[in-house]
XYZ file of C-alpha atoms in Angstrom:
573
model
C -33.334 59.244 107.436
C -35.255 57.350 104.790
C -36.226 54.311 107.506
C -36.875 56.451 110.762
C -40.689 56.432 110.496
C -40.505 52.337 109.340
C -38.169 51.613 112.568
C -40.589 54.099 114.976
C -43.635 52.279 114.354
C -42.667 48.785 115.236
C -41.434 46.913 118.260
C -38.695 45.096 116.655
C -38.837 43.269 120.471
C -42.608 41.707 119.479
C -42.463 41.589 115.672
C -40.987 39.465 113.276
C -40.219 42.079 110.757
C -36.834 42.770 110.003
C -35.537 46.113 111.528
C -33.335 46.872 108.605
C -30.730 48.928 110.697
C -27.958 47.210 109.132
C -25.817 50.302 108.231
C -22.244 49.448 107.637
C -23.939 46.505 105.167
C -25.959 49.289 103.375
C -22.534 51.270 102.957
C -21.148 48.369 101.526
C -24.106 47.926 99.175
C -23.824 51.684 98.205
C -20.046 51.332 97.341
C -20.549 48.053 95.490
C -23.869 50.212 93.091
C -21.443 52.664 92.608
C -18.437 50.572 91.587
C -20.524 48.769 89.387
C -22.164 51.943 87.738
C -19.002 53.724 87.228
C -18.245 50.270 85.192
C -21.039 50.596 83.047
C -22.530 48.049 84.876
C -26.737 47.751 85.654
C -28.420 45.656 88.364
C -31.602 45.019 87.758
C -34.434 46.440 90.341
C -36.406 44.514 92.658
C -40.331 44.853 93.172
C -42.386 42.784 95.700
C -45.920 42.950 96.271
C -47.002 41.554 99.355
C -50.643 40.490 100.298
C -51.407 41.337 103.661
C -54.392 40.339 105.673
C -54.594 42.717 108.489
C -57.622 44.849 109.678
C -58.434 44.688 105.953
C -57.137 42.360 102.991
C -55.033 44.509 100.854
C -51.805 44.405 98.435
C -48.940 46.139 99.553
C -46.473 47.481 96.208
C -42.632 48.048 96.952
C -40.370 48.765 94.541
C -36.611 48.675 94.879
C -34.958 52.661 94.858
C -32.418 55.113 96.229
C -31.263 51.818 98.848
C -35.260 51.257 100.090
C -38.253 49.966 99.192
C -41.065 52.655 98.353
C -43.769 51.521 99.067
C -47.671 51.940 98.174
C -50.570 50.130 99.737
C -53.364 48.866 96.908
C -56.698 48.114 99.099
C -57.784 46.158 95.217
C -54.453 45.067 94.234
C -52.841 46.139 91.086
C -55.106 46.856 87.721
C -55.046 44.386 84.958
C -57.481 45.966 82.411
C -55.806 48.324 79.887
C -56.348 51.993 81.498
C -58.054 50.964 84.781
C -57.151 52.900 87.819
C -56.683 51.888 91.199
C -55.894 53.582 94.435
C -52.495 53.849 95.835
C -51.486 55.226 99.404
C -48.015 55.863 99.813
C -46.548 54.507 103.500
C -43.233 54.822 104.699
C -40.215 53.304 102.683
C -39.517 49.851 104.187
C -35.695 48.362 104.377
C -34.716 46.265 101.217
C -34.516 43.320 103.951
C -38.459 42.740 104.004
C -38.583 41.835 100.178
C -38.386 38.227 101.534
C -40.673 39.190 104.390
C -43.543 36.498 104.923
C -44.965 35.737 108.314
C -47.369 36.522 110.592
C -46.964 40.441 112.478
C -48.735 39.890 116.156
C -51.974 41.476 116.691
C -51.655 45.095 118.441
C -48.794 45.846 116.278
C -48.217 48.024 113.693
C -50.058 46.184 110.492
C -51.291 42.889 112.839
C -51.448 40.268 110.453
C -50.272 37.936 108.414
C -48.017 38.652 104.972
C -47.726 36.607 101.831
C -45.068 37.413 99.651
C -47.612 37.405 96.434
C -45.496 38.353 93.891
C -41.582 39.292 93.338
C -39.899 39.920 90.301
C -37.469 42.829 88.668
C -38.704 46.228 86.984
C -37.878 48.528 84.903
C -37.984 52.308 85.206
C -38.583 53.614 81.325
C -37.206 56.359 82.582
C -33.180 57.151 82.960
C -33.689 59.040 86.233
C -36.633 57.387 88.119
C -36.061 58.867 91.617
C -36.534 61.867 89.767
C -39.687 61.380 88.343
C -40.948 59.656 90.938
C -40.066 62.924 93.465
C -42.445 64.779 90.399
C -45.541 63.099 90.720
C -45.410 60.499 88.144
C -43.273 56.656 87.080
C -43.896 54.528 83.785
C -42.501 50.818 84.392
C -42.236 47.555 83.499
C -43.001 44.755 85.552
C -41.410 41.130 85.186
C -43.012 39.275 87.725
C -43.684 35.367 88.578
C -47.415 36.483 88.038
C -47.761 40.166 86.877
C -45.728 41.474 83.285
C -46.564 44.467 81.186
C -46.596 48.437 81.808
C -48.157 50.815 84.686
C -47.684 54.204 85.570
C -48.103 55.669 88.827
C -49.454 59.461 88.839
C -49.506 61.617 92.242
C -52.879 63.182 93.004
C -53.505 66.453 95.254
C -53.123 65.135 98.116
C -49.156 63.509 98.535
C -50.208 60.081 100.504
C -52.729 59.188 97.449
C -51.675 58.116 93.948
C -53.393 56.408 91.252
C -51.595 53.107 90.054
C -53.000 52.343 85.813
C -52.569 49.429 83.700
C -50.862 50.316 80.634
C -50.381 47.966 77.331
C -53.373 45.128 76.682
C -55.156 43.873 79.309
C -52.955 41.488 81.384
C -53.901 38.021 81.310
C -56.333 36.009 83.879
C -54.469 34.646 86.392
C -55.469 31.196 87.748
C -57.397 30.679 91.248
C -54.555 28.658 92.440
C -51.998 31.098 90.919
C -53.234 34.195 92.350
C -53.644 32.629 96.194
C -50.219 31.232 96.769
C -47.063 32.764 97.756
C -44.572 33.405 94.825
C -42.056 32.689 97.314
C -43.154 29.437 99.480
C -46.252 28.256 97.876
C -48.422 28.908 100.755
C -52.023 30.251 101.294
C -52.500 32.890 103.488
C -54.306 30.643 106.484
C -51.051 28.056 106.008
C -48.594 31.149 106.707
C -51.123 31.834 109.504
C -50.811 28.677 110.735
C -47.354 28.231 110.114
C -47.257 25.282 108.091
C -44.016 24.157 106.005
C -43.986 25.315 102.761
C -45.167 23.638 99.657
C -43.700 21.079 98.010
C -41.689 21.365 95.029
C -44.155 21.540 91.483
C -44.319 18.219 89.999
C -42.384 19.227 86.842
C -39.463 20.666 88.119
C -39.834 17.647 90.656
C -40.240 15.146 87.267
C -37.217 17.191 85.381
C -34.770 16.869 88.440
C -35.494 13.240 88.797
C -34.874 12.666 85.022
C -31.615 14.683 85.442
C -30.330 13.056 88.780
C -30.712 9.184 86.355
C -28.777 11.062 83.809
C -25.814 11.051 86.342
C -24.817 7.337 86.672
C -22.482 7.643 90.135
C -22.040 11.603 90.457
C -21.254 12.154 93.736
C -23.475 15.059 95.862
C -20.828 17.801 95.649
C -20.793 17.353 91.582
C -24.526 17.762 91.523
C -25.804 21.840 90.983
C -27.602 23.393 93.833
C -31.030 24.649 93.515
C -31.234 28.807 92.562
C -27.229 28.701 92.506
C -24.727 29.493 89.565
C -22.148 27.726 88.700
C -18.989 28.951 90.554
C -16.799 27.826 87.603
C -18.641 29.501 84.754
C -16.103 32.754 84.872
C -13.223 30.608 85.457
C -13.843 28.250 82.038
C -14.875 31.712 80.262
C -10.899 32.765 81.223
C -9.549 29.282 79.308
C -11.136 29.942 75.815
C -8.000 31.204 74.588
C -6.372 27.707 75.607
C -9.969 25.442 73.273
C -9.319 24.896 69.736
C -12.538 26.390 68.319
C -13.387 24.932 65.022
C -14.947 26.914 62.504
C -18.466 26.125 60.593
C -16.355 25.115 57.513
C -14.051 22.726 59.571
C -16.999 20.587 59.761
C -19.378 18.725 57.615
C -22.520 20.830 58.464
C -25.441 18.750 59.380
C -28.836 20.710 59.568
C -30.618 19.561 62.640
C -34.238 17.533 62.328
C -37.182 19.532 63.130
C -40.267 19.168 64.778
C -44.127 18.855 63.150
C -46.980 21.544 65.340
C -50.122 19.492 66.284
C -52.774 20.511 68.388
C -53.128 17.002 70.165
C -51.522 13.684 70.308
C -51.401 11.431 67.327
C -52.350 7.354 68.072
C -49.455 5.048 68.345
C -46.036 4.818 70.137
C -44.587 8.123 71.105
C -42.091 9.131 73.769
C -42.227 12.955 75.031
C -39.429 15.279 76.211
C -39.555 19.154 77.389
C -39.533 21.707 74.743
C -36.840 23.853 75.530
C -36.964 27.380 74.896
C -33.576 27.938 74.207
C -31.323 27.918 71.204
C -30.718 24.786 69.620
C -27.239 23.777 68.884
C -25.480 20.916 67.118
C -21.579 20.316 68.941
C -19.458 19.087 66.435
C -16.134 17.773 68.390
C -13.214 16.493 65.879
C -9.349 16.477 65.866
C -8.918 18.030 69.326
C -11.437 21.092 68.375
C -15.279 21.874 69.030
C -17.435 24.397 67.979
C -21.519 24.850 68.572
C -23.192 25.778 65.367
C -27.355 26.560 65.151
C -29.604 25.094 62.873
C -29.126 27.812 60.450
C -24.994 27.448 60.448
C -24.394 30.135 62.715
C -21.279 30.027 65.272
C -22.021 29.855 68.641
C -19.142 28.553 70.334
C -17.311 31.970 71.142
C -20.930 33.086 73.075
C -20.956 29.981 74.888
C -17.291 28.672 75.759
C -18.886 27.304 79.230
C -21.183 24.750 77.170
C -17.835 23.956 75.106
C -15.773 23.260 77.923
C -17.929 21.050 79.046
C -18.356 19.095 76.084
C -14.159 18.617 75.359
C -14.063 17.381 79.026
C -16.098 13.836 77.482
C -14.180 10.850 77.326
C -15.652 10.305 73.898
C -13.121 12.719 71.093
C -15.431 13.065 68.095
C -18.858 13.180 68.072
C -22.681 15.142 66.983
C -24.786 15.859 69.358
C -28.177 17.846 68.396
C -29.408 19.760 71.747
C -30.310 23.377 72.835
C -28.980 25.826 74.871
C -30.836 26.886 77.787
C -30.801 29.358 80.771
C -32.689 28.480 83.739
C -35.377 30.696 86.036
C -35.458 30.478 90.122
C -37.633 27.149 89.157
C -35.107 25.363 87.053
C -37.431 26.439 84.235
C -35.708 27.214 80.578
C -36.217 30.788 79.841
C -35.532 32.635 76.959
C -35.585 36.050 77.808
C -32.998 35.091 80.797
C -30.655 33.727 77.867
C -30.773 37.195 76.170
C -30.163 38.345 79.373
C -26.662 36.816 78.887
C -25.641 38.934 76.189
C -25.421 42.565 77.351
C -23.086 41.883 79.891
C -26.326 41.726 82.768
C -25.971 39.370 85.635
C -25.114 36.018 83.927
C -28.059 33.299 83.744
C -27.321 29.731 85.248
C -26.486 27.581 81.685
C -26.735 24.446 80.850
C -27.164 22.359 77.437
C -29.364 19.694 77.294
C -28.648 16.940 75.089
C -31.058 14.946 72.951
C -29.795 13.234 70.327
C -26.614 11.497 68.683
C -25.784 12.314 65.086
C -22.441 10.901 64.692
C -20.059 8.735 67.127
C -16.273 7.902 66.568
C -16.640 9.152 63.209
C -19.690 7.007 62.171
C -23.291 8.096 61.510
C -26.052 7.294 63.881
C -28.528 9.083 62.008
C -29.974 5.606 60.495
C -30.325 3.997 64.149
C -33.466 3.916 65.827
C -34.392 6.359 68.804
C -33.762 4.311 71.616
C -30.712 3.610 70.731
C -29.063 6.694 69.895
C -30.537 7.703 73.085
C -28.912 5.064 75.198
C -25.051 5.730 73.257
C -25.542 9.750 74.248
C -27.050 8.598 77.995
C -23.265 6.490 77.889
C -21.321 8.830 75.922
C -22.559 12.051 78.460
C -21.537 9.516 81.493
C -21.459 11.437 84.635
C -22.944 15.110 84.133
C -21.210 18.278 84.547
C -23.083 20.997 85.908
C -23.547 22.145 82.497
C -24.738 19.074 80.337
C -27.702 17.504 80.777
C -29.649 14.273 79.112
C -33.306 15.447 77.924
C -34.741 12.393 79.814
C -38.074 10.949 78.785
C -41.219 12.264 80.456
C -43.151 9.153 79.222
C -45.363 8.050 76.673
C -49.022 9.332 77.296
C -48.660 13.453 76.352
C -51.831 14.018 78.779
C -50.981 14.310 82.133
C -47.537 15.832 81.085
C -49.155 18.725 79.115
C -51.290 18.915 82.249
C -48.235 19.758 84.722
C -46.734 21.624 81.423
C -49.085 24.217 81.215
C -49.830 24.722 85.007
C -46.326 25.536 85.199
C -45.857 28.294 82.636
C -43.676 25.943 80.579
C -44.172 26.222 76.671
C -44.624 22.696 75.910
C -43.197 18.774 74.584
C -41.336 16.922 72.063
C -42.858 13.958 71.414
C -40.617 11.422 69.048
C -42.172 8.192 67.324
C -40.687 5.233 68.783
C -38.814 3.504 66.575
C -37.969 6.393 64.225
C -34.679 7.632 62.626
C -32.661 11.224 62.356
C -33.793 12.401 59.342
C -31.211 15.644 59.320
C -33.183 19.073 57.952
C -36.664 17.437 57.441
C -39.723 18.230 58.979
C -41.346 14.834 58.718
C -43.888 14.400 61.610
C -41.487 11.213 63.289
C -40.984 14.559 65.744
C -43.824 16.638 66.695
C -44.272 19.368 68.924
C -47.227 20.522 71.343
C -47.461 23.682 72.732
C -49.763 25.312 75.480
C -48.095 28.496 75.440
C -48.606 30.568 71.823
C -45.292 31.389 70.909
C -43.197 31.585 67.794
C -40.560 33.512 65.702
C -41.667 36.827 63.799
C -39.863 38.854 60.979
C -38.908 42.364 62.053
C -39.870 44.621 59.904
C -40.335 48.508 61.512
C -40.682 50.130 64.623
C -42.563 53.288 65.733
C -41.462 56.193 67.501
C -41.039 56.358 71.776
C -43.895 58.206 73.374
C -43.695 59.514 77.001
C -40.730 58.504 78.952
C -39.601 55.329 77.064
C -36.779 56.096 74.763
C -35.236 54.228 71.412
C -38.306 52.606 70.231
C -42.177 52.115 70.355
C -43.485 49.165 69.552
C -41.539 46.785 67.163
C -43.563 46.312 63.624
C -43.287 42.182 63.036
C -44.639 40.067 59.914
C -44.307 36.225 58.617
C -43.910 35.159 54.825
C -46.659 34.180 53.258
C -45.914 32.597 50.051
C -42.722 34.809 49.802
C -44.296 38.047 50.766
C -44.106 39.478 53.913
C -47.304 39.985 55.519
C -48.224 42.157 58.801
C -48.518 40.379 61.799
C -48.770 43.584 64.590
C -47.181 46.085 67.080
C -45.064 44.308 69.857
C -44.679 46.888 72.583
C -43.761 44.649 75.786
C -41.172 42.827 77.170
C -38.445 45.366 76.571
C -35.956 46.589 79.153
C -33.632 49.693 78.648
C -30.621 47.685 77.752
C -32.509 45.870 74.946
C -34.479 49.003 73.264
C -31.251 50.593 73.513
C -29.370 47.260 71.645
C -31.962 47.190 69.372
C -32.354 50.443 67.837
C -28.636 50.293 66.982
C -28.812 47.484 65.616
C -32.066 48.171 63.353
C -30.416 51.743 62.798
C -27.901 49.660 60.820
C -30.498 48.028 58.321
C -32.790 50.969 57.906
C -34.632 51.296 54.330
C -36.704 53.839 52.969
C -39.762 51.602 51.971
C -42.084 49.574 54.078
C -41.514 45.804 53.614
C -45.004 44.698 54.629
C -46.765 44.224 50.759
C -50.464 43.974 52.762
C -50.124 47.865 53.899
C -51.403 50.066 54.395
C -54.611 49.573 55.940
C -57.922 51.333 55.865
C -58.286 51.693 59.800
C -56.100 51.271 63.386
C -58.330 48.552 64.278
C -59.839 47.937 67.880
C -56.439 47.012 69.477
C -54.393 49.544 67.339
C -52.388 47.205 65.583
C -53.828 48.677 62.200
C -51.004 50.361 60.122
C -52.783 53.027 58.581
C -51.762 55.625 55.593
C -50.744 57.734 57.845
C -49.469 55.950 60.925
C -47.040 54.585 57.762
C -45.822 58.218 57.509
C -44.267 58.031 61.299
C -42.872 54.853 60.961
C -39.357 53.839 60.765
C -38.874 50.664 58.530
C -35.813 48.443 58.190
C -34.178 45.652 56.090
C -36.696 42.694 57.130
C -33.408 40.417 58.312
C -33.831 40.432 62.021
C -35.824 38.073 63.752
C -37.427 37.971 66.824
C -39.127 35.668 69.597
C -42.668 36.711 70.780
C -45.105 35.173 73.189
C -49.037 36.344 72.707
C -52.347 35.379 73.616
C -54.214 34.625 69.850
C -54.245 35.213 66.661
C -57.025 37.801 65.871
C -59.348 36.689 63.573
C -58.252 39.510 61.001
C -54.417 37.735 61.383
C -53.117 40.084 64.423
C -51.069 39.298 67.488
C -53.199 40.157 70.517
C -51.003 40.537 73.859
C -47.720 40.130 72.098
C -44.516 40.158 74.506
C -40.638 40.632 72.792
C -38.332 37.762 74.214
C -35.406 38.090 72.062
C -33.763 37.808 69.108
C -33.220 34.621 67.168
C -30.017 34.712 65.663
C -30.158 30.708 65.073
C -33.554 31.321 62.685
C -33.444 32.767 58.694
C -35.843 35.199 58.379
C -37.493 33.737 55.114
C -37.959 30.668 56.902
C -40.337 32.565 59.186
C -44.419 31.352 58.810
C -47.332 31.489 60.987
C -46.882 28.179 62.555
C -50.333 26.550 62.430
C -51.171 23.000 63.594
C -50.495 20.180 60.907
């Protein structure tokens, strides 16, 4: 019995901690696993690592398997230096209940002390039968935390209770004071959960974002409004009346390429207005003669991926209309996220959706694209009218970029929009009246190659990704994080599809690896499988290298709404 030692240990009497003897609801859980695996379908694990202040300060590591949590205490935490090692001693398996554990466990009990929930997130095993190699001695995962991402392995030593726990990939990146001594779940310090005060309030952005959405909704009434961490209950149900929407296709309409945003590195002088940069995909809705469809900037359909967001928009009073916006998926902190919107692809536990509006192209058949900003803002504020849980006004964050960028980038958000006040659509151009400032590096790269699996991963390596350069592809570096099983496994058929013989990079080979291994030498080229560069995909990373490499690069996605010549190393105007 998996929980026996867990449950003889504590005094469920004295102690907070959940008993997890629950056993007809773990039955239940077991049948549902299986009904969904025999589908096809995957859930996702869980991991929690808890910090826990009790005759010593230590980490505690518990990741979701075979209906439990296994679970490791870390005395220094979890490495984040590429190859460091840390101790791990294995403890009993804990219920699957005490992943939201976070209290304070009484002194003389078992563990007396208080427990911060310090980080929670999903993994993944690369491995098809992780209980399996786990029971040998040894597990290669992927994190995807609220604070920790990237690889680690855990390796058994001699004796069975003590296991080494090793960073793989780059180092991970510094985690801020504030960051790393709050709870992932309530916000709180470790003295506040001691002394049992409420938890924190709710960030300031998410706080700044709600606000601008709840003046978006005129006279929406409470039970109209989304619920925080919820999805919407009606996103199946509208999937189920697609058949009944006239979906227009691209050459229905009069195809109007979206206006695009300059990069800067700070705020220019004069009259701006700022908005959230969404990391989502950006759609124009075209809605004429009864039909709708959602084309990206690049002319590519979208409407059959996203019938929700369609729905939505034929509900409007207004009948034809352009409205420029994005698509977006939301985290836990009603942040956009783009790897959750891939997420919505391969069948995986559907995202919360929504599409944020931002501009009016066209009304009742006439242009608005000559109009100034404020008002084609104010007709889409009246045309949206009372908001659906699935569109949303991009509401103004205000006019001085400081103090938003501020709450921006303590949030893990990617960045703002600002727009000149006063300024016109100018459809397709790129003429600095929109500008865009980013605190998170991020951008679109070429696929061009991929390298072989190594250990237990399967499909593919590392991804091999480039920009044009004055209509050559150049190099860019290996992208080896951010993958889960379903995506590697997506990906290599689809790059098996576009395979070529030659490598498309013109700047390789090169003399040496490098100091981060990014180098694509003679014969690293040799191993190499290289592929029609027409893919492109989304990666996060900490610099550019001085020698023009990616350092801590991290796959998000694909871009299907982005041409792959278009693709440049975005650098600050």
């Amino acid at each position: 019995m998996p929980l026996k030692e867990y449950r003889r240990k504590r005094n469920f009497k004295l102690t907070a901690e959940p008993p997890g003897n629950r056993r007809t609801a773990s039955r239940n859980s077991s049948r549902k696993k299986a009904v969904k695996e025999s589908r096809g379908e995957k859930r996702a694990r869980r991991f929690v690592i808890q910090q826990h202040d009790a005759s010593r300060l230590h980490f505690d590591f518990r990741l979701e398997l075979g209906g439990t949590l296994v679970s490791w205490a870390v005395p220094k935490g979890l490495p984040l230096k590429h190859g460091e090692k840390h101790l791990a001693v294995k403890v009993e398996d804990h219920p699957l209940s005490y992943f939201d554990f976070e209290g304070t466990i009484p002194k003389g009990q078992y563990g007396g002390g208080t427990v911060q929930v310090w980080d929670v997130g999903t993994y993944e095993p690369l491995s098809k039968t992780p209980a399996k190699e786990l029971a040998g001695g040894k597990l290669h995962f992927v994190l995807h935390g609220t604070k920790l991402k990237g690889e680690w392995y855990l390796v058994r030593l001699r004796d069975e209770d003590n296991w080494l726990i090793i960073r793989g990939g780059p180092n991970h990146p510094r985690i801020a004071k504030k960051v790393a001594s709050t709870s992932a779940r309530t916000g709180r310090t470790l003295p506040q959960i001691a002394e049992q005060k409420k938890p924190a309030k709710r960030s300031k952005t998410v706080a700044v974002i709600k606000k601008a959405d709840a003046e978006s909704l005129d006279e929406t009434s409470e039970s109209d409004a989304p619920t925080r961490g919820t999805r919407s209950r009606g996103s199946s149900s509208k999937r189920t009346e697609t058949s009944a929407l006239k979906i227009l296709s691209p050459d229905d309409v009069s195809f109007i390429e979206p206006m695009k945003a300059r990069l800067v590195d700070e705020a220019p002088a004069g009259d701006w207005e700022y908005e959230m940069k969404f990391d989502g995909f950006r759609a124009v809705a075209y809605r004429q003669g009864g039909g709708i469809c959602l084309l990206s900037r690049t002319r590519h359909d979208l409407t059959h991926k996203f019938p929700e967001i369609a729905q939505a928009l034929m509900k409007l009073e207004e009948t034809q209309f352009v409205i420029d916006g994005e698509i977006v998926a939301l985290d836990s902190k009603g942040r956009s996220s783009f790897q959750l919107l891939q997420a919505y692809e391969p069948g995986q536990e559907k995202p919360p959706l929504c599409y944020y509006a931002f501009d009016i192209i066209s009304l009742a058949g006439k242009s608005q694209t000559r109009q100034l900003l404020h008002e084609r803002r104010k007709q889409l504020k009246a045309l949206l009218g009372s908001r659906s849980d699935l569109l949303r006004f991009s509401a103004s964050l205000g006019d001085d970029a400081a103090p938003v960028l501020k709450e921006v980038q303590k949030h893990g958000l990617e960045g703002i929009i600002g727009k000149r006040k006063g300024s016109i659509y100018e459809p397709g151009r790129r003429s600095g009246e929109w500008i865009k400032l980013k605190v998170l590096q991020q951008q679109e790269f070429v696929i061009g190659g991929y390298t072989e699996p190594s250990g237990s991963r399967s499909h593919i390596g590392a991804l091999l990704v480039g920009v044009y350069q004055s209509g050559k592809l150049i190099y860019a570096g290996k992208v080896g994080t951010g993958f889960t099983a379903a995506t590697l496994q997506d990906l290599h058929r689809q790059l098996g599809k576009i395979k070529r013989a030659t490598c498309p990079f013109t700047d390789l080979p090169e003399e040496r690896e490098g100091r981060y291994g990014q180098g694509i030498t003679a014969a690293v080229m040799k191993l190499c499988h290289w592929v029609k560069p027409v893919l492109v995909g989304q990666v996060k990373f900490g610099e550019w290298t001085r020698d023009g490499r990616l350092r801590q690069p991290v796959y998000l996605g694909l871009r299907e709404d982005k041409s792959a010549r278009e693709v440049v190393r975005e650098v600050p105007a």
